[in-house]
C-alpha positions as a printed NumPy array, in Angstrom:
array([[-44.997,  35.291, -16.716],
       [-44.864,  33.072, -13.723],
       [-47.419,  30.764, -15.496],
       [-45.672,  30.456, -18.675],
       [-42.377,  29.863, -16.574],
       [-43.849,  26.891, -14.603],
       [-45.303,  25.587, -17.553],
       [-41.855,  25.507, -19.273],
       [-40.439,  23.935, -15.865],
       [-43.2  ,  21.171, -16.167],
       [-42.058,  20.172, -20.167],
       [-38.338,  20.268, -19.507],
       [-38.841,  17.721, -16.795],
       [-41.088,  15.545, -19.048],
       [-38.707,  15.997, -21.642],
       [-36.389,  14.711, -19.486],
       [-38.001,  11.859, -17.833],
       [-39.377,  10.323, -21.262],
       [-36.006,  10.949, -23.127],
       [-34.711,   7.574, -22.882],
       [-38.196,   5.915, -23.778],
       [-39.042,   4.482, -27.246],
       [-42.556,   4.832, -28.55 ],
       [-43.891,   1.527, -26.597],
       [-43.165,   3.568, -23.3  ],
       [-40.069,   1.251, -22.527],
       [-36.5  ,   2.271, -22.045],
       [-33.956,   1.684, -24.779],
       [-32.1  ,  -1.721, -25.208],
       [-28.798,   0.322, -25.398],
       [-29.641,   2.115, -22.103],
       [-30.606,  -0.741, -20.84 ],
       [-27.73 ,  -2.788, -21.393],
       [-25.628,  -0.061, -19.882],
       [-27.493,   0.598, -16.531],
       [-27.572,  -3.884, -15.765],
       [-24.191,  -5.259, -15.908],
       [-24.569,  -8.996, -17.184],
       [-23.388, -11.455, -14.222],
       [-20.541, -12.158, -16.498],
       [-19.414,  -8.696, -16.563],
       [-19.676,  -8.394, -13.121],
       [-17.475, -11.409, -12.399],
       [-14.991, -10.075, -14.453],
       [-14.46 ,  -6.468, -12.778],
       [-14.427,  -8.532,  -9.199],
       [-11.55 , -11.03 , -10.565],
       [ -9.569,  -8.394, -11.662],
       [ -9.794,  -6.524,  -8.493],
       [ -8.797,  -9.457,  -6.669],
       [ -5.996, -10.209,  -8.92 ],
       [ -4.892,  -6.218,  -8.438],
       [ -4.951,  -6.775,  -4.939],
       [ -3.095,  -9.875,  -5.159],
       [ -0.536,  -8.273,  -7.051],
       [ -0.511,  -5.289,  -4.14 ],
       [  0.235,  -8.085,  -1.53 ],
       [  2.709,  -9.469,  -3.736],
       [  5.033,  -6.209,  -3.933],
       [  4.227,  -5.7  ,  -0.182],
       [  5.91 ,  -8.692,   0.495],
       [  8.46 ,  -8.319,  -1.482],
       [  9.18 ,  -5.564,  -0.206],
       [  8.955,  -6.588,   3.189],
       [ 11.052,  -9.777,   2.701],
       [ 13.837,  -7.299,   1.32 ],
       [ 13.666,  -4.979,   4.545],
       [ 13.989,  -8.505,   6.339],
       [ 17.148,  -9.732,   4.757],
       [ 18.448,  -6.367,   5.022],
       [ 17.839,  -5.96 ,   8.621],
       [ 19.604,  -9.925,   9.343],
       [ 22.475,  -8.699,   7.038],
       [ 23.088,  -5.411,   9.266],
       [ 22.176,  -7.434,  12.826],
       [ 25.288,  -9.358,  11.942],
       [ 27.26 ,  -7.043,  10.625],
       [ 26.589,  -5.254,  14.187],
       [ 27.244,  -8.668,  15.616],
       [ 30.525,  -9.735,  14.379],
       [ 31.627,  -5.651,  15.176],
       [ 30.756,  -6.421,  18.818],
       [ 32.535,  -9.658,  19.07 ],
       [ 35.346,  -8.676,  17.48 ],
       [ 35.498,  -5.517,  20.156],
       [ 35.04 ,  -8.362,  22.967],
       [ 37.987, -10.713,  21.53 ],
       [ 40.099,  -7.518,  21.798],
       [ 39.258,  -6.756,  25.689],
       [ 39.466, -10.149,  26.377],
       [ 42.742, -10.616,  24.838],
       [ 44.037,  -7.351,  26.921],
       [ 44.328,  -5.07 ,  23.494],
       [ 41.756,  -2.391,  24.902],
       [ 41.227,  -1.606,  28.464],
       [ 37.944,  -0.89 ,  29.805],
       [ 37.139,   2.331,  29.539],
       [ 37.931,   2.027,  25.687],
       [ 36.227,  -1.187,  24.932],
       [ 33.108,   0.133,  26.67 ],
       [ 33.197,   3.331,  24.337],
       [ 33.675,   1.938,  21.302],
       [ 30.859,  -0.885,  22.094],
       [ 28.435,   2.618,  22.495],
       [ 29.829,   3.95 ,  19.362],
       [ 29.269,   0.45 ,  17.136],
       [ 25.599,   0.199,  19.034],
       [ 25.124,   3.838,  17.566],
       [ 25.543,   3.749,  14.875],
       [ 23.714,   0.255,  14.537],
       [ 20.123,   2.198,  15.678],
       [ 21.062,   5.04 ,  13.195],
       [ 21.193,   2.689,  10.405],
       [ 17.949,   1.013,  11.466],
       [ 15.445,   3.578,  11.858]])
């Protein structure tokens, strides 16, 4: 039994190895064309990688150039808030105590909004 089962053993693996071989001992055009890419081919699939990760850093810039302008429009948005608080202490409408709190409160909510 242990013969018969190594012999078996032996002619799968021939089987196996000489499957792809015509009668000339050589492999297969067909299997051959698949395991060598043509240089062409090759070119191709790295051009369209590059242009995929072109098109990556494209919406990753976008995206970041968005974040920008909304981050300017909200800086002076905070901006304005705080000048407006300091033309009101300067011009005597709040006193200290109240222009300092509300200048806390506007800066609040300003890091909120940002993170």
């Amino acid at each position: 039994m242990g013969q018969a089962f190594t012999l078996l053993i032996v002619v799968i693996v021939a089987l196996v190895k000489f499957a792809g071989k015509n009668k000339d001992g050589k492999r297969s055009k067909k299997r051959a064309a698949a395991r060598e890419l043509s240089p062409a081919s090759k070119g191709a699939r790295r051009r369209a990688a590059q242009q995929a990760q072109a098109e990556l850093w494209r919406e990753a810039k976008h995206k970041q150039d968005d974040a920008a302008q909304v981050h300017s429009i909200h800086m002076d948005a905070c901006e304005s808030r705080l000048e407006s608080l300091r033309v009101l202490y300067d011009a005597g409408v709040l006193d200290r105590e109240e222009y300092a709190q509300r200048v806390a409160r506007v800066k609040e909510k300003h890091f909120k909004k940002e993170a």
